Amino acid sequence: MEKIINVLSLTKSFGPLELFINTSIDIYYNSVTAISGKNSSGKITFLKLLSGLLLPDNGKIMIYEKDITKNRTYAKQFVSLALNTEYGFYPQLTLKENLLFLCKIYKKPFDDILIFVDILNLQNFLNNTFSLCSSGIKTKFWLVSSLVKNTKILLIDELTKSVDFDTRQKVYELIKELKTKFKYTIVFVSHDSNEINLLCDHWIKIEEHKFVQIR
Amino acid sequence: MNNFISLTSAFLYKEYKTLQYYKFYSIIKFLFSLVQLVVFYYFCSLISKEYFKFLFFGLLFSKIFSHTTTVIIETIKQEQFSQTIYNIFSLPYSELIVIISSFFAKTIFFFFDLTIFILCGILFFNIKLTFNNLIFLLFYTIYTIFIFLWYTIIICSLTFLIKKSEHFIFLLNSLIDILSGVYFNPTVLPTILQNISYLLPTTYVLFFIREVIITSKINYNLLVYPTICSIIFLPISIIVFNFILIKILKTGKLTSY
């Protein structure tokens, strides 16, 4: 299998807290990889490092064989990040306006993104302002908005956070479709072993601040 | 260039939608400009009518200059609060290009503010401007914004580095206003402050516009010093910005305000 991301001897510290402590890991093309670990083990930090929003203390992060710690703009062409926080979009704007803003930046027709809006049943919420949306809607919106960017590497924090049972199945279907039909490489953070077993080709656990390849 | 235009147009769309959300903001801004002019007009009438004309163009310059700094602080603050800074810094462009295009989008709306300010002066406070003067003011505003872009980038870097930096920037801008001669001619200042005043590029840019509008003299030599400063400090400001950005990407304090 072709390696798309190589993480080599990575260390990231925040004051006395040292994460990943000189460990390496590979992520493969067109695969779905789950990251799990205890709270504060560094899961989101890892996603931010992969997307160039954080810089490591030591080590290299290679995407398509280029070190993104030295060329963040290059990394940002290939990576899309869904952080799944309560914030992250303009709170006064509606979901549609936030999407249109991103579509204008990426020169993507709004209609191209409507297919994902429909899959996740967001069409009735498009005219709601982001700040008034529930956590579940925000989770779905993060996922849809990360697909506006024309990338093939998708990083998602907590795939199904706050979403109802029916939507959860739709998110799973979407992830499978993104992998098979759109050839995405997906890395997501999860605490749900059923979800991991259902969707993932690979499973990386962060234990004692080091990567452990489970599958 | 194409990417820069598409980025700026996207931010323009976002600004327009945000302004639609805050419907009363523009009205309040207009009222603020009007009240400010009324207060200054009253005080100037106690001295002389010519003094108000002198002060009006000082205030106009101060408005343009403070736009180049306060807007960038406001932008970064809002992006940090709403954590949209993660989204805009994930764009496949240099972070500085993203911030500058957001700044330019806001600058387009600023032209409306400036037009209202000038119209208030013409309609209510007896400021006489010919059509040529108005065209000249348009180019002057564009020049001023570009010539102090380096200062904007430095302020932007400081906003990332020093948390809650707006009071410091406000203090700095107020000092620059006083020393550059926004409210009175720098010749009335003590000698040491006059020397500092003549070191500031803002002093010359302000002299220039007053000469053009009040005495109808165009002295382009006044723009040489500010232009040289811009040529020297623009690359330095970009280096400073990138240095500070790497520092905050290492500490992980991108969204901390």
Short mmCIF file of C-alpha atoms in Angstrom, two decimals:
data_model
loop_
_atom_site.label_atom_id
_atom_site.label_comp_id
_atom_site.label_asym_id
_atom_site.label_seq_id
_atom_site.Cartn_x
_atom_site.Cartn_y
_atom_site.Cartn_z
CA MET A 1 0.00 0.00 0.00
CA GLU A 2 1.20 3.48 -0.87
CA LYS A 3 2.10 5.68 2.08
CA ILE A 4 0.53 9.12 1.85
CA ILE A 5 1.59 10.50 5.25
CA ASN A 6 4.84 9.59 7.02
CA VAL A 7 5.30 10.88 10.51
CA LEU A 8 8.94 10.51 11.56
CA SER A 9 10.33 10.83 15.11
CA LEU A 10 7.61 13.25 16.15
CA THR A 11 7.68 15.10 19.48
CA LYS A 12 5.42 17.92 20.54
CA SER A 13 5.51 19.47 23.98
CA PHE A 14 3.34 21.96 25.80
CA GLY A 15 5.37 23.05 28.81
CA PRO A 16 6.16 19.95 30.85
CA LEU A 17 3.71 17.77 28.84
CA GLU A 18 5.51 15.82 26.11
CA LEU A 19 3.42 14.15 23.42
CA PHE A 20 4.28 11.39 20.93
CA ILE A 21 7.88 11.24 22.31
CA ASN A 22 9.93 10.53 19.23
CA THR A 23 7.52 8.07 17.63
CA SER A 24 6.77 7.42 13.94
CA ILE A 25 3.64 6.33 12.12
CA ASP A 26 2.43 5.89 8.52
CA ILE A 27 -0.96 6.56 7.00
CA TYR A 28 -1.85 4.86 3.73
CA TYR A 29 -3.48 6.15 0.56
CA ASN A 30 -7.26 5.64 0.28
CA SER A 31 -7.57 4.13 3.74
CA VAL A 32 -9.65 4.96 6.79
CA THR A 33 -7.59 5.28 9.97
CA ALA A 34 -8.97 5.78 13.47
CA ILE A 35 -7.05 7.52 16.22
CA SER A 36 -8.05 6.79 19.78
CA GLY A 37 -6.64 7.47 23.19
CA LYS A 38 -7.40 8.94 26.58
CA ASN A 39 -8.34 12.59 27.10
CA SER A 40 -5.32 14.89 26.69
CA SER A 41 -3.33 12.15 24.99
CA GLY A 42 -2.80 14.41 21.96
CA LYS A 43 -5.38 13.21 19.38
CA ILE A 44 -6.47 16.67 18.19
CA THR A 45 -2.91 17.95 18.53
CA PHE A 46 -1.94 15.20 16.07
CA LEU A 47 -4.65 16.30 13.60
CA LYS A 48 -3.56 19.95 13.92
CA LEU A 49 0.05 18.93 13.32
CA LEU A 50 -0.98 17.04 10.16
CA SER A 51 -2.87 20.07 8.89
CA GLY A 52 -0.08 22.59 9.55
CA LEU A 53 -1.96 24.47 12.29
CA LEU A 54 0.65 23.46 14.82
CA LEU A 55 4.38 22.92 14.44
CA PRO A 56 6.23 20.08 16.17
CA ASP A 57 9.28 20.49 18.41
CA ASN A 58 11.06 17.65 16.66
CA GLY A 59 10.47 15.29 13.81
CA LYS A 60 9.13 15.41 10.29
CA ILE A 61 5.63 15.14 8.89
CA MET A 62 5.82 14.08 5.24
CA ILE A 63 2.80 14.38 2.97
CA TYR A 64 3.40 13.10 -0.55
CA GLU A 65 7.08 12.91 0.46
CA LYS A 66 7.40 16.61 1.31
CA ASP A 67 8.07 17.83 4.85
CA ILE A 68 5.08 19.99 5.72
CA THR A 69 6.74 21.47 8.80
CA LYS A 70 8.95 23.37 6.37
CA ASN A 71 6.22 24.08 3.80
CA ARG A 72 2.83 24.55 5.43
CA THR A 73 1.19 26.06 2.35
CA TYR A 74 1.98 22.83 0.48
CA ALA A 75 0.36 20.74 3.21
CA LYS A 76 -2.74 22.87 3.24
CA GLN A 77 -3.41 22.05 -0.41
CA PHE A 78 -3.91 18.38 0.42
CA VAL A 79 -5.42 18.33 3.88
CA SER A 80 -8.89 19.26 5.08
CA LEU A 81 -9.68 19.40 8.78
CA ALA A 82 -13.06 19.07 10.51
CA LEU A 83 -12.43 20.10 14.10
CA ASN A 84 -16.00 19.56 15.31
CA THR A 85 -15.98 22.30 17.90
CA GLU A 86 -18.88 24.53 18.89
CA TYR A 87 -17.10 27.35 17.07
CA GLY A 88 -15.07 27.60 13.88
CA PHE A 89 -17.54 29.36 11.58
CA TYR A 90 -18.84 32.91 11.46
CA PRO A 91 -21.54 32.83 14.15
CA GLN A 92 -23.67 35.63 12.64
CA LEU A 93 -23.81 33.98 9.21
CA THR A 94 -26.18 31.19 8.26
CA LEU A 95 -24.87 27.74 7.37
CA LYS A 96 -25.51 28.53 3.70
CA GLU A 97 -23.62 31.82 3.91
CA ASN A 98 -20.70 30.12 5.66
CA LEU A 99 -20.64 27.48 2.92
CA LEU A 100 -20.88 30.10 0.17
CA PHE A 101 -17.93 31.93 1.73
CA LEU A 102 -15.84 28.73 1.54
CA CYS A 103 -17.12 27.93 -1.97
CA LYS A 104 -16.01 31.38 -3.15
CA ILE A 105 -12.53 30.83 -1.71
CA TYR A 106 -12.13 27.38 -3.24
CA LYS A 107 -13.91 28.40 -6.47
CA LYS A 108 -16.26 25.48 -6.06
CA PRO A 109 -19.90 25.69 -7.29
CA PHE A 110 -22.31 25.63 -4.37
CA ASP A 111 -24.38 22.95 -6.12
CA ASP A 112 -21.42 20.54 -5.93
CA ILE A 113 -21.64 20.57 -2.15
CA LEU A 114 -25.42 20.16 -2.00
CA ILE A 115 -25.08 16.41 -2.53
CA PHE A 116 -23.37 16.13 0.87
CA VAL A 117 -25.86 18.55 2.43
CA ASP A 118 -28.65 16.21 1.30
CA ILE A 119 -26.91 13.03 2.50
CA LEU A 120 -26.58 14.48 6.02
CA ASN A 121 -30.08 16.04 6.01
CA LEU A 122 -28.82 19.56 6.47
CA GLN A 123 -31.00 21.18 3.80
CA ASN A 124 -33.61 22.38 6.32
CA PHE A 125 -30.95 24.05 8.47
CA LEU A 126 -29.10 25.97 5.75
CA ASN A 127 -30.81 29.25 6.63
CA ASN A 128 -30.13 28.96 10.37
CA THR A 129 -27.34 31.08 11.82
CA PHE A 130 -24.39 28.96 12.91
CA SER A 131 -24.46 30.21 16.51
CA LEU A 132 -28.06 28.97 16.95
CA CYS A 133 -27.45 25.45 15.62
CA SER A 134 -27.32 22.44 17.94
CA SER A 135 -24.10 20.49 18.52
CA GLY A 136 -25.27 17.67 16.24
CA ILE A 137 -25.98 20.04 13.36
CA LYS A 138 -22.60 21.68 13.90
CA THR A 139 -20.88 18.28 13.73
CA LYS A 140 -22.59 17.53 10.40
CA PHE A 141 -21.80 21.02 9.14
CA TRP A 142 -18.11 20.64 9.97
CA LEU A 143 -18.05 17.46 7.90
CA VAL A 144 -19.82 19.06 4.92
CA SER A 145 -17.67 22.20 5.02
CA SER A 146 -14.47 20.15 5.08
CA LEU A 147 -15.57 18.66 1.76
CA VAL A 148 -15.68 22.09 0.07
CA LYS A 149 -11.90 22.04 -0.11
CA ASN A 150 -10.62 20.04 -3.07
CA THR A 151 -8.40 17.72 -1.07
CA LYS A 152 -8.02 13.99 -0.79
CA ILE A 153 -6.94 13.79 2.86
CA LEU A 154 -9.70 14.35 5.37
CA LEU A 155 -8.98 14.73 9.10
CA ILE A 156 -11.99 14.59 11.39
CA ASP A 157 -12.25 15.01 15.14
CA GLU A 158 -14.99 12.83 16.71
CA LEU A 159 -16.92 11.81 13.63
CA THR A 160 -20.33 11.38 15.22
CA LYS A 161 -20.16 13.69 18.22
CA SER A 162 -23.68 14.68 19.40
CA VAL A 163 -25.46 13.22 16.35
CA ASP A 164 -28.60 11.06 16.61
CA PHE A 165 -28.71 7.34 15.73
CA ASP A 166 -30.15 7.78 12.20
CA THR A 167 -27.64 10.47 11.29
CA ARG A 168 -24.83 8.33 12.66
CA GLN A 169 -25.66 5.64 10.06
CA LYS A 170 -25.70 8.32 7.34
CA VAL A 171 -22.30 9.63 8.44
CA TYR A 172 -20.94 6.07 8.23
CA GLU A 173 -22.38 5.65 4.74
CA LEU A 174 -20.84 8.97 3.72
CA ILE A 175 -17.41 7.96 5.04
CA LYS A 176 -17.59 4.69 3.07
CA GLU A 177 -18.66 6.57 -0.06
CA LEU A 178 -15.89 9.15 0.35
CA LYS A 179 -13.39 6.34 0.52
CA THR A 180 -14.69 4.18 -2.33
CA LYS A 181 -16.21 6.68 -4.76
CA PHE A 182 -14.16 9.84 -4.11
CA LYS A 183 -10.88 8.09 -3.13
CA TYR A 184 -10.36 10.04 0.09
CA THR A 185 -7.80 9.09 2.73
CA ILE A 186 -9.57 9.60 6.04
CA VAL A 187 -8.15 9.93 9.54
CA PHE A 188 -10.61 10.40 12.36
CA VAL A 189 -10.60 10.53 16.12
CA SER A 190 -13.01 8.16 17.82
CA HIS A 191 -13.81 6.77 21.24
CA ASP A 192 -16.29 4.22 19.86
CA SER A 193 -14.84 0.76 19.17
CA ASN A 194 -17.92 -0.32 17.15
CA GLU A 195 -17.45 2.68 14.85
CA ILE A 196 -13.75 1.88 14.51
CA ASN A 197 -14.42 -1.78 13.67
CA LEU A 198 -17.13 -0.85 11.18
CA LEU A 199 -15.22 1.80 9.23
CA CYS A 200 -11.48 1.51 9.68
CA ASP A 201 -8.71 -0.23 7.82
CA HIS A 202 -6.20 0.92 10.41
CA TRP A 203 -6.38 1.81 14.08
CA ILE A 204 -3.77 3.83 15.93
CA LYS A 205 -3.93 4.21 19.69
CA ILE A 206 -2.04 6.86 21.61
CA GLU A 207 -0.81 5.19 24.79
CA GLU A 208 1.60 6.75 27.27
CA HIS A 209 2.00 9.59 24.74
CA LYS A 210 3.26 7.21 22.04
CA PHE A 211 1.60 5.83 18.90
CA VAL A 212 0.65 2.17 19.06
CA GLN A 213 -0.53 0.54 15.85
CA ILE A 214 -3.44 -1.72 16.83
CA ARG A 215 -4.44 -2.71 13.30
CA MET B 1 -3.10 37.51 -8.15
CA ASN B 2 -6.15 35.53 -9.22
CA ASN B 3 -6.18 33.72 -5.87
CA PHE B 4 -5.80 37.02 -4.02
CA ILE B 5 -8.83 38.46 -5.85
CA SER B 6 -10.98 35.39 -5.14
CA LEU B 7 -9.93 35.51 -1.47
CA THR B 8 -10.74 39.22 -1.23
CA SER B 9 -14.11 38.74 -2.94
CA ALA B 10 -14.95 35.91 -0.52
CA PHE B 11 -14.10 38.15 2.46
CA LEU B 12 -16.09 40.96 0.84
CA TYR B 13 -19.11 38.64 0.71
CA LYS B 14 -18.57 37.70 4.37
CA GLU B 15 -18.26 41.37 5.39
CA TYR B 16 -21.43 42.27 3.50
CA LYS B 17 -23.39 39.49 5.19
CA THR B 18 -21.99 40.45 8.61
CA LEU B 19 -22.99 44.08 8.03
CA GLN B 20 -26.49 42.92 7.12
CA TYR B 21 -26.62 41.12 10.46
CA TYR B 22 -25.53 44.24 12.39
CA LYS B 23 -28.07 46.60 10.79
CA PHE B 24 -27.63 49.51 13.21
CA TYR B 25 -23.85 49.45 13.22
CA SER B 26 -23.54 51.69 10.12
CA ILE B 27 -26.08 54.19 11.48
CA ILE B 28 -24.23 54.41 14.79
CA LYS B 29 -20.94 54.88 12.95
CA PHE B 30 -22.46 57.73 10.94
CA LEU B 31 -23.79 59.36 14.12
CA PHE B 32 -20.38 59.01 15.77
CA SER B 33 -18.70 60.80 12.84
CA LEU B 34 -21.31 63.54 12.96
CA VAL B 35 -21.04 64.10 16.73
CA GLN B 36 -17.23 64.11 16.50
CA LEU B 37 -17.39 66.81 13.83
CA VAL B 38 -19.96 68.87 15.78
CA VAL B 39 -17.75 68.86 18.89
CA PHE B 40 -14.61 69.83 16.95
CA TYR B 41 -16.52 72.45 14.94
CA TYR B 42 -17.73 74.07 18.15
CA PHE B 43 -14.24 74.19 19.68
CA CYS B 44 -12.68 75.43 16.43
CA SER B 45 -15.29 78.21 16.14
CA LEU B 46 -13.87 79.56 19.42
CA ILE B 47 -10.47 79.90 17.73
CA SER B 48 -10.98 80.52 13.99
CA LYS B 49 -12.99 79.09 11.08
CA GLU B 50 -9.79 78.32 9.14
CA TYR B 51 -8.67 76.10 12.02
CA PHE B 52 -11.64 73.76 11.47
CA LYS B 53 -10.58 73.21 7.85
CA PHE B 54 -7.04 72.44 9.07
CA LEU B 55 -8.42 70.04 11.69
CA PHE B 56 -10.93 68.39 9.31
CA PHE B 57 -8.15 67.08 7.06
CA GLY B 58 -6.14 66.04 10.12
CA LEU B 59 -9.11 63.99 11.30
CA LEU B 60 -9.55 62.58 7.80
CA PHE B 61 -5.93 61.41 7.78
CA SER B 62 -6.27 60.04 11.31
CA LYS B 63 -9.35 58.07 10.19
CA ILE B 64 -7.43 56.49 7.31
CA PHE B 65 -4.37 55.78 9.43
CA SER B 66 -6.30 54.27 12.33
CA HIS B 67 -8.25 52.11 9.85
CA THR B 68 -4.97 50.49 8.78
CA THR B 69 -4.34 49.42 12.36
CA THR B 70 -7.62 48.98 14.23
CA VAL B 71 -9.26 46.91 11.49
CA ILE B 72 -6.47 44.36 11.54
CA ILE B 73 -6.64 44.02 15.35
CA GLU B 74 -10.43 43.70 15.19
CA THR B 75 -10.19 41.08 12.44
CA ILE B 76 -7.71 38.90 14.30
CA LYS B 77 -9.63 39.27 17.56
CA GLN B 78 -12.90 38.18 15.93
CA GLU B 79 -11.25 35.27 14.09
CA GLN B 80 -9.66 34.12 17.36
CA PHE B 81 -12.89 34.42 19.36
CA SER B 82 -14.97 32.52 16.79
CA GLN B 83 -12.03 30.15 16.14
CA THR B 84 -12.53 30.77 12.42
CA ILE B 85 -8.81 31.47 12.41
CA TYR B 86 -8.36 27.68 12.10
CA ASN B 87 -10.46 27.72 8.95
CA ILE B 88 -8.84 30.74 7.35
CA PHE B 89 -5.33 29.57 8.26
CA SER B 90 -6.14 26.19 6.70
CA LEU B 91 -6.56 27.88 3.34
CA PRO B 92 -3.84 26.86 0.90
CA TYR B 93 -2.27 30.32 0.87
CA SER B 94 0.25 32.10 3.05
CA GLU B 95 -1.36 33.33 6.30
CA LEU B 96 -0.25 36.89 5.55
CA ILE B 97 -2.02 36.84 2.15
CA VAL B 98 -5.20 35.64 3.91
CA ILE B 99 -5.04 38.43 6.51
CA ILE B 100 -4.23 41.14 3.96
CA SER B 101 -7.08 40.06 1.67
CA SER B 102 -9.46 40.18 4.65
CA PHE B 103 -8.08 43.66 5.43
CA PHE B 104 -8.64 44.83 1.83
CA ALA B 105 -12.23 43.55 1.89
CA LYS B 106 -12.87 45.63 5.01
CA THR B 107 -11.10 48.57 3.38
CA ILE B 108 -13.66 48.59 0.54
CA PHE B 109 -16.40 49.11 3.14
CA PHE B 110 -14.22 51.71 4.85
CA PHE B 111 -14.46 53.84 1.69
CA PHE B 112 -18.18 54.20 2.40
CA ASP B 113 -17.39 55.43 5.94
CA LEU B 114 -14.89 57.89 4.58
CA THR B 115 -17.35 59.15 1.95
CA ILE B 116 -19.94 59.78 4.68
CA PHE B 117 -17.34 61.66 6.75
CA ILE B 118 -16.40 63.87 3.78
CA LEU B 119 -20.07 64.43 2.85
CA CYS B 120 -20.81 65.49 6.45
CA GLY B 121 -17.98 68.02 6.18
CA ILE B 122 -19.28 69.38 2.86
CA LEU B 123 -22.98 69.43 3.75
CA PHE B 124 -22.96 70.56 7.39
CA PHE B 125 -19.59 72.19 8.12
CA ASN B 126 -18.84 74.36 5.11
CA ILE B 127 -15.88 72.33 3.82
CA LYS B 128 -15.42 73.27 0.16
CA LEU B 129 -14.06 70.57 -2.12
CA THR B 130 -14.01 70.55 -5.92
CA PHE B 131 -14.62 67.38 -7.93
CA ASN B 132 -10.86 67.24 -8.63
CA ASN B 133 -10.20 67.45 -4.87
CA LEU B 134 -12.50 64.46 -4.30
CA ILE B 135 -10.74 62.37 -6.97
CA PHE B 136 -7.43 63.41 -5.44
CA LEU B 137 -8.64 62.34 -1.99
CA LEU B 138 -9.56 58.91 -3.36
CA PHE B 139 -6.03 58.32 -4.69
CA TYR B 140 -4.54 59.83 -1.55
CA THR B 141 -6.49 57.35 0.63
CA ILE B 142 -5.32 54.40 -1.49
CA TYR B 143 -1.74 55.68 -1.33
CA THR B 144 -1.89 56.16 2.47
CA ILE B 145 -3.26 52.64 3.02
CA PHE B 146 -0.54 51.08 0.84
CA ILE B 147 2.29 53.21 2.21
CA PHE B 148 1.46 52.16 5.78
CA LEU B 149 0.83 48.50 4.97
CA TRP B 150 4.10 47.68 6.72
CA TYR B 151 2.73 49.27 9.90
CA THR B 152 -0.46 47.20 9.51
CA ILE B 153 1.61 43.99 9.27
CA ILE B 154 3.69 44.96 12.33
CA ILE B 155 0.50 45.66 14.31
CA CYS B 156 -0.90 42.34 13.13
CA SER B 157 2.22 40.54 14.41
CA LEU B 158 1.99 42.38 17.74
CA THR B 159 -1.64 41.32 18.09
CA PHE B 160 -0.56 37.69 17.87
CA LEU B 161 2.34 38.19 20.24
CA ILE B 162 0.90 40.52 22.88
CA LYS B 163 -2.52 39.48 24.14
CA LYS B 164 -5.07 42.30 24.52
CA SER B 165 -2.75 44.61 22.63
CA GLU B 166 -5.45 47.05 21.48
CA HIS B 167 -4.89 49.51 24.35
CA PHE B 168 -1.19 49.64 23.56
CA ILE B 169 -1.96 50.19 19.85
CA PHE B 170 -4.54 52.87 20.75
CA LEU B 171 -1.92 54.67 22.85
CA LEU B 172 0.62 54.42 20.03
CA ASN B 173 -1.86 55.72 17.43
CA SER B 174 -2.90 58.62 19.68
CA LEU B 175 0.75 59.64 20.10
CA ILE B 176 1.31 59.39 16.34
CA ASP B 177 -1.81 61.57 15.78
CA ILE B 178 -0.53 64.27 18.14
CA LEU B 179 3.06 64.21 16.90
CA SER B 180 2.10 64.13 13.21
CA GLY B 181 -0.01 67.25 13.54
CA VAL B 182 -3.55 65.92 13.33
CA TYR B 183 -4.86 68.47 15.87
CA PHE B 184 -2.27 71.26 15.59
CA ASN B 185 0.83 72.11 13.62
CA PRO B 186 3.92 70.24 14.95
CA THR B 187 5.77 73.61 15.08
CA VAL B 188 3.92 74.42 18.33
CA LEU B 189 5.44 71.35 20.01
CA PRO B 190 8.61 71.49 22.16
CA THR B 191 11.79 71.08 20.06
CA ILE B 192 12.44 67.49 21.10
CA LEU B 193 8.91 66.45 20.13
CA GLN B 194 9.23 68.40 16.87
CA ASN B 195 12.32 66.33 16.05
CA ILE B 196 10.39 63.13 16.71
CA SER B 197 7.54 64.47 14.60
CA TYR B 198 9.83 64.98 11.60
CA LEU B 199 11.04 61.40 11.93
CA LEU B 200 7.49 60.10 11.49
CA PRO B 201 6.41 59.41 7.88
CA THR B 202 2.83 60.22 8.91
CA THR B 203 3.80 63.90 9.40
CA TYR B 204 4.76 64.26 5.72
CA VAL B 205 1.70 62.42 4.39
CA LEU B 206 -0.48 64.78 6.44
CA PHE B 207 1.45 67.91 5.36
CA PHE B 208 0.98 66.81 1.77
CA ILE B 209 -2.82 66.56 1.84
CA ARG B 210 -3.22 69.83 3.74
CA GLU B 211 -1.04 71.63 1.20
CA VAL B 212 -3.02 70.20 -1.70
CA ILE B 213 -6.49 70.96 -0.35
CA ILE B 214 -5.93 74.13 1.69
CA THR B 215 -3.21 75.96 -0.26
CA SER B 216 -3.64 74.16 -3.65
CA LYS B 217 0.10 73.34 -3.81
CA ILE B 218 1.20 69.87 -4.89
CA ASN B 219 4.58 69.08 -3.35
CA TYR B 220 5.38 65.47 -4.23
CA ASN B 221 8.75 65.76 -2.46
CA LEU B 222 6.84 65.36 0.78
CA LEU B 223 5.97 61.78 -0.24
CA VAL B 224 9.58 60.69 -0.84
CA TYR B 225 10.39 59.97 2.81
CA PRO B 226 7.19 57.96 3.56
CA THR B 227 7.71 55.98 0.33
CA ILE B 228 11.33 55.15 1.23
CA CYS B 229 10.20 54.11 4.74
CA SER B 230 7.62 51.83 3.16
CA ILE B 231 10.17 50.23 0.81
CA ILE B 232 12.51 49.55 3.75
CA PHE B 233 9.98 48.45 6.35
CA LEU B 234 7.62 46.33 4.23
CA PRO B 235 10.05 43.40 3.82
CA ILE B 236 11.10 43.75 7.48
CA SER B 237 7.46 43.62 8.60
CA ILE B 238 6.88 40.44 6.55
CA ILE B 239 9.92 38.79 8.17
CA VAL B 240 8.68 39.82 11.64
CA PHE B 241 5.18 38.47 10.88
CA ASN B 242 6.49 35.09 9.71
CA PHE B 243 8.82 34.83 12.70
CA ILE B 244 5.99 35.52 15.17
CA LEU B 245 3.61 33.20 13.31
CA ILE B 246 6.03 30.28 13.59
CA LYS B 247 6.43 31.08 17.28
CA ILE B 248 2.66 30.90 17.94
CA LEU B 249 2.27 27.78 15.78
CA LYS B 250 4.87 26.15 18.03
CA THR B 251 3.28 27.28 21.28
CA GLY B 252 -0.24 26.43 20.04
CA LYS B 253 -1.64 29.83 21.03
CA LEU B 254 -3.23 30.62 17.67
CA THR B 255 -6.71 31.04 19.08
CA SER B 256 -5.74 32.56 22.45
CA TYR B 257 -6.66 36.17 22.73
#
